[in-house]
mmCIF file of C-alpha atoms in Angstrom:
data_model
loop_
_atom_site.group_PDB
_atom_site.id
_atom_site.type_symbol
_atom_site.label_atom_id
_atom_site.label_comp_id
_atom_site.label_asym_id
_atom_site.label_seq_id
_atom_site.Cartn_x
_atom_site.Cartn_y
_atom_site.Cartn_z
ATOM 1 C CA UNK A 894 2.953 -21.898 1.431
ATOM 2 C CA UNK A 895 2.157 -23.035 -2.319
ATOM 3 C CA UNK A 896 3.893 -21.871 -5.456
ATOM 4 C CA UNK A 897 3.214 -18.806 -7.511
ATOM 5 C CA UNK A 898 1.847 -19.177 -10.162
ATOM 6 C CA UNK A 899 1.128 -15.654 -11.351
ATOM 7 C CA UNK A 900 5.568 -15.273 -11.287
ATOM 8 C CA UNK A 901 5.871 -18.476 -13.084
ATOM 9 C CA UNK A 902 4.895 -16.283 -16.005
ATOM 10 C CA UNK A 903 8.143 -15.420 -17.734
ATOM 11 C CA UNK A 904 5.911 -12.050 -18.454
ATOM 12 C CA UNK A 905 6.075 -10.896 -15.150
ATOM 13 C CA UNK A 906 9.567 -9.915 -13.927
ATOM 14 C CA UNK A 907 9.486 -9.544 -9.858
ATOM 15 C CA UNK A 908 13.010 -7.955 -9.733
ATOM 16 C CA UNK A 909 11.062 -4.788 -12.028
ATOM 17 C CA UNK A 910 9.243 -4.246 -8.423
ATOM 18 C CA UNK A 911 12.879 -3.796 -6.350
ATOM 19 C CA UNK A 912 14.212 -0.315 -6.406
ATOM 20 C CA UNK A 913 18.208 -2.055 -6.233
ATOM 21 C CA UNK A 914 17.493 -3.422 -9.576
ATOM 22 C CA UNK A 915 15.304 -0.722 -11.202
ATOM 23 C CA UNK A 916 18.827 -0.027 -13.326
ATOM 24 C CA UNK A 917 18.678 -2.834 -15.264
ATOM 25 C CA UNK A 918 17.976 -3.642 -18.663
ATOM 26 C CA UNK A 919 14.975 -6.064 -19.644
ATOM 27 C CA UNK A 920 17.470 -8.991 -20.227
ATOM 28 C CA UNK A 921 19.207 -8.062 -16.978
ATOM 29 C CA UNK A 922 15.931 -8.599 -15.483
ATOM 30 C CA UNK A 923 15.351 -11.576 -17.086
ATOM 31 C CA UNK A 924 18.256 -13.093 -15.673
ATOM 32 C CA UNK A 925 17.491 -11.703 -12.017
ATOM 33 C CA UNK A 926 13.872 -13.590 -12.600
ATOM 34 C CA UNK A 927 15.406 -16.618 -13.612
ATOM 35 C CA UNK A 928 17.036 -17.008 -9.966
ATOM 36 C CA UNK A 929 14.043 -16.184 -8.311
ATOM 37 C CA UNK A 930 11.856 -18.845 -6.479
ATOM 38 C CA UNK A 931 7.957 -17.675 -6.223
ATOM 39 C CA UNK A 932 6.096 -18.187 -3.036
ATOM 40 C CA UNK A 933 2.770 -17.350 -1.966
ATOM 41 C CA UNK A 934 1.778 -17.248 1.575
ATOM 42 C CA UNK A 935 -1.299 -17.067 3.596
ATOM 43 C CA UNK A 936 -2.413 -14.795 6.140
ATOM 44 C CA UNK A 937 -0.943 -15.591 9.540
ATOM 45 C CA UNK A 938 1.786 -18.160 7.659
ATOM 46 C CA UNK A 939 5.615 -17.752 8.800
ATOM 47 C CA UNK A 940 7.611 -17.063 5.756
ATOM 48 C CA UNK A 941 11.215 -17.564 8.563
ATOM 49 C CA UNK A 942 11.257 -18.151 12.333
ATOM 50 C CA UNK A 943 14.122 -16.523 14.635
ATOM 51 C CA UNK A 944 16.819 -19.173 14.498
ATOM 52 C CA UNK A 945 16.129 -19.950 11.380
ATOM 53 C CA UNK A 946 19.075 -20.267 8.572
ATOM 54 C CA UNK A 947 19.238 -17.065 6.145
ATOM 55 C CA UNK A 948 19.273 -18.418 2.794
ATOM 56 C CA UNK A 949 17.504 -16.083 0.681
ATOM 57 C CA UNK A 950 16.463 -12.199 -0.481
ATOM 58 C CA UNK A 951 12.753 -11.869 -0.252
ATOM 59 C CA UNK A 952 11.314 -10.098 -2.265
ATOM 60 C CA UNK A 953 7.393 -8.498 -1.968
ATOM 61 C CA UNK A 954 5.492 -9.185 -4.758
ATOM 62 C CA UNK A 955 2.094 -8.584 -3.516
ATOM 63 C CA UNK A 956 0.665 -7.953 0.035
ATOM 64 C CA UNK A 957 2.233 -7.449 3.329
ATOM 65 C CA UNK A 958 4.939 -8.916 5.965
ATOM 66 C CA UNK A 959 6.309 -8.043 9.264
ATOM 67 C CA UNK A 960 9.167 -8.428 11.073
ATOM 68 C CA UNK A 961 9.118 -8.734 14.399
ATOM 69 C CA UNK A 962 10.547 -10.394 17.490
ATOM 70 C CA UNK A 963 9.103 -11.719 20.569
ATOM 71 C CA UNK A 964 9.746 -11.167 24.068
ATOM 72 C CA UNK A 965 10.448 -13.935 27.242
ATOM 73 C CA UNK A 966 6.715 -12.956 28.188
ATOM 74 C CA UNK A 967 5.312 -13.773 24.564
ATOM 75 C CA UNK A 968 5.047 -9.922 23.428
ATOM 76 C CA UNK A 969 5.393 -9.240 20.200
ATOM 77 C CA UNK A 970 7.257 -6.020 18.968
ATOM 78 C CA UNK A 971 6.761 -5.308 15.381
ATOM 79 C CA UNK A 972 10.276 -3.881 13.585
ATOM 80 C CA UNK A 973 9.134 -3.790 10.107
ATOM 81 C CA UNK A 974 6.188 -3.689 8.272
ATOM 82 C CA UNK A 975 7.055 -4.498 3.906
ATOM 83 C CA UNK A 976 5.063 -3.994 1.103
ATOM 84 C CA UNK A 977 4.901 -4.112 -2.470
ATOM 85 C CA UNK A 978 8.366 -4.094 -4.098
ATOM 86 C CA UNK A 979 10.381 -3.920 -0.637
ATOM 87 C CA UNK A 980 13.000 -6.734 0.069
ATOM 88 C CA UNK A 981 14.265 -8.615 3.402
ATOM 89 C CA UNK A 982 16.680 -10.904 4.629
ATOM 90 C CA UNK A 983 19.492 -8.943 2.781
ATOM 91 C CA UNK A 984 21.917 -9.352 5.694
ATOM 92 C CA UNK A 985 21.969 -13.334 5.466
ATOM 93 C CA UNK A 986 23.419 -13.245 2.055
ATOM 94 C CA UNK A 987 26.957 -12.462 3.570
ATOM 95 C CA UNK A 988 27.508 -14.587 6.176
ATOM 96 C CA UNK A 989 26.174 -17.901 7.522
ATOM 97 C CA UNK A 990 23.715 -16.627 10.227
ATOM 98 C CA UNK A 991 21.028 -17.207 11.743
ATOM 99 C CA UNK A 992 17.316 -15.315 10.996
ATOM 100 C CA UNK A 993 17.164 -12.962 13.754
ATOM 101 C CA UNK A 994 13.556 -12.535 13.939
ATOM 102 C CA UNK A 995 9.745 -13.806 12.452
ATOM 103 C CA UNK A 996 8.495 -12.872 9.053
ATOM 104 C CA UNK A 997 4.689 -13.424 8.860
ATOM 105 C CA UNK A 998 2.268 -12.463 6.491
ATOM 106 C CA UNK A 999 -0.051 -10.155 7.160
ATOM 107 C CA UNK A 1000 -2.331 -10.861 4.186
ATOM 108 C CA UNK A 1001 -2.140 -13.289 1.384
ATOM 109 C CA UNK A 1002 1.191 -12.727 -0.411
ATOM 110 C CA UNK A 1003 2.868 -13.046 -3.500
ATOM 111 C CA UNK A 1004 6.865 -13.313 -2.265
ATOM 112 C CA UNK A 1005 10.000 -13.969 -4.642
ATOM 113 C CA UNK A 1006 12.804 -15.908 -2.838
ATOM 114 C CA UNK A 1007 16.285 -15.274 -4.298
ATOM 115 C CA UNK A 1008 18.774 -17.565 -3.271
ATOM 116 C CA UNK A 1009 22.030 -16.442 -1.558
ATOM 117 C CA UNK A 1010 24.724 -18.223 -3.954
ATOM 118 C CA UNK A 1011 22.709 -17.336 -6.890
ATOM 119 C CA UNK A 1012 22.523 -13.430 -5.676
ATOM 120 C CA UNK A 1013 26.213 -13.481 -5.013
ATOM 121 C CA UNK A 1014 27.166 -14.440 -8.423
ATOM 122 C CA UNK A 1015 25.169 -12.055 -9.348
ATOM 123 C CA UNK A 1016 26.864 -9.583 -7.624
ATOM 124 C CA UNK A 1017 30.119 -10.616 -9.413
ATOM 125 C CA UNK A 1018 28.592 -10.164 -12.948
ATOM 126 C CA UNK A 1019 26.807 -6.716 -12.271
ATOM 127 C CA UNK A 1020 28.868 -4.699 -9.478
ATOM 128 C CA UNK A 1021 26.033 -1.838 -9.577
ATOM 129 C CA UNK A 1022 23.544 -4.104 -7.611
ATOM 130 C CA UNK A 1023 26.188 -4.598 -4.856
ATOM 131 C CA UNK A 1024 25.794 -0.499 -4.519
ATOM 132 C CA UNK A 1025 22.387 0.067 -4.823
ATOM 133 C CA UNK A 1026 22.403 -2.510 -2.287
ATOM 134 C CA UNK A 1027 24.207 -0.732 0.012
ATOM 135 C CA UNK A 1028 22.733 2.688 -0.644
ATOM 136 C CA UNK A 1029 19.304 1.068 0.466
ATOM 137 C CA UNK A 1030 20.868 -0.689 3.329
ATOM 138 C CA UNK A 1031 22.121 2.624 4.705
ATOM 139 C CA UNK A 1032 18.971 3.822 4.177
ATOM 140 C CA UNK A 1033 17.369 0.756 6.561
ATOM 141 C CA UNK A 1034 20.213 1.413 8.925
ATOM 142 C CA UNK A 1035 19.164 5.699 9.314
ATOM 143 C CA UNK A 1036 15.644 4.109 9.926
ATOM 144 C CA UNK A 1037 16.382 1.771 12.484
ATOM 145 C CA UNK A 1038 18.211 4.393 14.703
ATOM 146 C CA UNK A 1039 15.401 6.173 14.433
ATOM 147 C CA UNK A 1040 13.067 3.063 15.627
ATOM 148 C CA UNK A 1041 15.324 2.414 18.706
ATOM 149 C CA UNK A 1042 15.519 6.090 19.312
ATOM 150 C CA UNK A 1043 11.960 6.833 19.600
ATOM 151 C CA UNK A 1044 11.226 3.337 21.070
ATOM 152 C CA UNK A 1045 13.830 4.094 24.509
ATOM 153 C CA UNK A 1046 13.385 7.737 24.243
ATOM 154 C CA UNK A 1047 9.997 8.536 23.994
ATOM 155 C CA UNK A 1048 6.911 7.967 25.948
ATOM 156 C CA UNK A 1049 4.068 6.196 24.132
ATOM 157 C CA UNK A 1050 2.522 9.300 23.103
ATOM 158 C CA UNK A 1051 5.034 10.860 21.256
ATOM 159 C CA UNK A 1052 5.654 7.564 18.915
ATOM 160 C CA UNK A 1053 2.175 7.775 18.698
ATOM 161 C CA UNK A 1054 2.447 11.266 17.414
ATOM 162 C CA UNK A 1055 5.837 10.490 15.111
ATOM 163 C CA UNK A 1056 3.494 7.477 13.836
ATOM 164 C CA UNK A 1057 0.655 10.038 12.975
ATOM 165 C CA UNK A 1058 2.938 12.507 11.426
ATOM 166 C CA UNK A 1059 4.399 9.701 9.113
ATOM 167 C CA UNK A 1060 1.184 8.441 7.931
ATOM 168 C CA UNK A 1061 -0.436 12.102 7.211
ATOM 169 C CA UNK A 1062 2.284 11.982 4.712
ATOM 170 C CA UNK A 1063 0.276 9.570 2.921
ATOM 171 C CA UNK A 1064 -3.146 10.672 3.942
ATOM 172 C CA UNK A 1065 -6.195 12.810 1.810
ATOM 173 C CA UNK A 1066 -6.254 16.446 2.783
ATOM 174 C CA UNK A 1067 -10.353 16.719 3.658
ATOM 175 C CA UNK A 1068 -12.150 19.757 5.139
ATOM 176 C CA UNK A 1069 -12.604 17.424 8.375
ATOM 177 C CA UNK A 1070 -8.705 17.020 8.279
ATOM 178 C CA UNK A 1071 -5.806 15.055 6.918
ATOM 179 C CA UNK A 1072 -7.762 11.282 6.092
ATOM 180 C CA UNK A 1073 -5.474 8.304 7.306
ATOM 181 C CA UNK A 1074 -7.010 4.866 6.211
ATOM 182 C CA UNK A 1075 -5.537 2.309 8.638
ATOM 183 C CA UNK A 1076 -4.136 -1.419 7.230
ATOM 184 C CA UNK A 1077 -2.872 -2.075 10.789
ATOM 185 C CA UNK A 1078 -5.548 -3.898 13.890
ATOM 186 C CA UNK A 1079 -4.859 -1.779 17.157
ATOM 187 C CA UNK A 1080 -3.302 -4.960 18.156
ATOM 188 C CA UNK A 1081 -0.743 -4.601 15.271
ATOM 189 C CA UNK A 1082 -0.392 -0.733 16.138
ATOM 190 C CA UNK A 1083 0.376 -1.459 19.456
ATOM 191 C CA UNK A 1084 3.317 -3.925 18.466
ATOM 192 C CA UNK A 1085 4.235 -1.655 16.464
ATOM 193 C CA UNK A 1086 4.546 1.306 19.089
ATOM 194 C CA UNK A 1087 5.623 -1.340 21.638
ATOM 195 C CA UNK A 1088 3.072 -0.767 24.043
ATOM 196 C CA UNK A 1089 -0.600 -2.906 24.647
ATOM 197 C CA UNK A 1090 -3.802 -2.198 22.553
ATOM 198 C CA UNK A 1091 -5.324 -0.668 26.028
ATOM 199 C CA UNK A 1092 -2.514 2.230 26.141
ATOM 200 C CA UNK A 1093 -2.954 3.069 22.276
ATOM 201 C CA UNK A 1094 -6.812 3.107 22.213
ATOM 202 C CA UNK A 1095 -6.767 5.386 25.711
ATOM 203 C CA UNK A 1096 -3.689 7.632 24.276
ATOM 204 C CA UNK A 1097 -6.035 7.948 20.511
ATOM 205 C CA UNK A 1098 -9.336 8.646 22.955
ATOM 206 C CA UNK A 1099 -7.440 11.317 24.608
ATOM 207 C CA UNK A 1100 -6.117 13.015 21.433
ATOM 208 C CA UNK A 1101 -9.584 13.194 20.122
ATOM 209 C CA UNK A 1102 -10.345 14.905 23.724
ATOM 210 C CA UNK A 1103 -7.929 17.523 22.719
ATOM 211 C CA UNK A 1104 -9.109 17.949 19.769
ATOM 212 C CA UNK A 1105 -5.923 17.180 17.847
ATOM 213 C CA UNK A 1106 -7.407 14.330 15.704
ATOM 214 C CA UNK A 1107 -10.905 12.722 14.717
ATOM 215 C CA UNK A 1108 -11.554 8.622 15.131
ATOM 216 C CA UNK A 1109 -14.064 7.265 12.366
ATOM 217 C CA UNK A 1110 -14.616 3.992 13.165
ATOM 218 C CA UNK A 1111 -11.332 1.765 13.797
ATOM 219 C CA UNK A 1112 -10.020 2.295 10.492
ATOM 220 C CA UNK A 1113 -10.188 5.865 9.479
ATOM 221 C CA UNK A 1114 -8.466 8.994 11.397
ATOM 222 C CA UNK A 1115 -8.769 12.473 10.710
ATOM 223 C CA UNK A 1116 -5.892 14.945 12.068
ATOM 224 C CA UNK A 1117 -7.328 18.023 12.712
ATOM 225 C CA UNK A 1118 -4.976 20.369 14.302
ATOM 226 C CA UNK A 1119 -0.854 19.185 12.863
ATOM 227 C CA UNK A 1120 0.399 21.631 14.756
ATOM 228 C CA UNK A 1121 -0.029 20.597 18.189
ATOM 229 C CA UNK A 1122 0.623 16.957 17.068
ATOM 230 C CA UNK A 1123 3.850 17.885 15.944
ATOM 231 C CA UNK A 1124 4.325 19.523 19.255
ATOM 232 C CA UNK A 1125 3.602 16.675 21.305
#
């Protein structure tokens, strides 16, 4: 972990990147950045382990982080992948608890740590941050139903499939298909879908059998029929 030097710059306002204070005036933002401690992390580097004490809203400046926990056996399940502008630890700022999972880097990062007694007066001084925070963390909450739904309701195919669906969202319409350029390993894809990198590359094989998408590589996936994907 090192300092940032890049958010040293009184220039560069990290809060601008955090859709809970996008409301805010430049001197509001100021005065957010002025709380803020910059970090930047490594690939592989632990920004919290599970146990640890929440003391501070990270914020994603550049790069990526997940959250994940790990089983008795040493597997990891991934429950959150953040990027650019998306903020964690939120739930620590309340009450005196413990970090309930790992936050890693999965890339160099640029993060912004804001600490929790500094946040809360905050709070005091500009109520509207205390409901965009709680719009977003209703938001979070509608997602993670969803996770735990499809993770003890749904065979390893069909999260594969919901995964698929999700990313063509993002993807390049082609004449081959829908393009989805992959930032996860299959080993990170597989924590993700809680299941082993064997099951995900045999379950992506077997699509291709069928026709419904295209590998290229390990990176790049064409879906070629989104119909039968979305049936699956």
């Amino acid at each position: 972990m090192a300092l940032c030097q890049e958010c040293s710059n009184t220039d560069h306002i990290c809060a601008r990147t955090v859709p809970i204070f996008s409301f805010l005036d430049p001197a509001g933002l100021l005065e957010v950045n002025r709380l803020i401690q910059p970090r930047e992390y490594n690939r592989g580097e632990l920004l919290f382990a599970q146990g640890d004490p929440g003391t501070y809203l990270y914020i994603v400046r550049s790069g990526r982080v997940k959250l994940y926990t790990v089983s008795a056996e040493g597997r990891q399940q991934i429950i959150r992948i953040l990027e650019h502008g998306d903020f964690f630890g939120e739930l620590a700022l309340f009450q005196d608890r413990q970090q309930l999972c790992y936050a890693e880097a999965m890339e160099r990062s640029g993060i912004c740590l804001l600490p929790r007694d500094g946040f809360r007066a905050l709070l005091e001084q500009e109520p509207r941050i205390a409901l965009s925070l709680l719009t977003a963390m209703s938001a979070r909450l509608e997602q993670a139903e969803k996770f735990i739904s499809d993770l003890t309701l749904k065979n390893v195919e069909e999260r594969l499939a919901s995964w698929l669906l999700v990313m063509a969202q993002k993807g390049v319409p082609t004449p081959a298909g829908i393009r989805i350029t992959l930032d996860l390993t299959r080993e990170e894809l597989a924590h993700l879908l809680g299941t082993t990198i064997e099951t995900v590359s045999r379950r992506l094989n077997a699509l291709q059998a069928e026709g419904v998408i295209t590998l290229q590589g390990h990176r790049t996936i064409f879906i070629t029929d989104s119909k039968k994907l979305e049936s699956l």
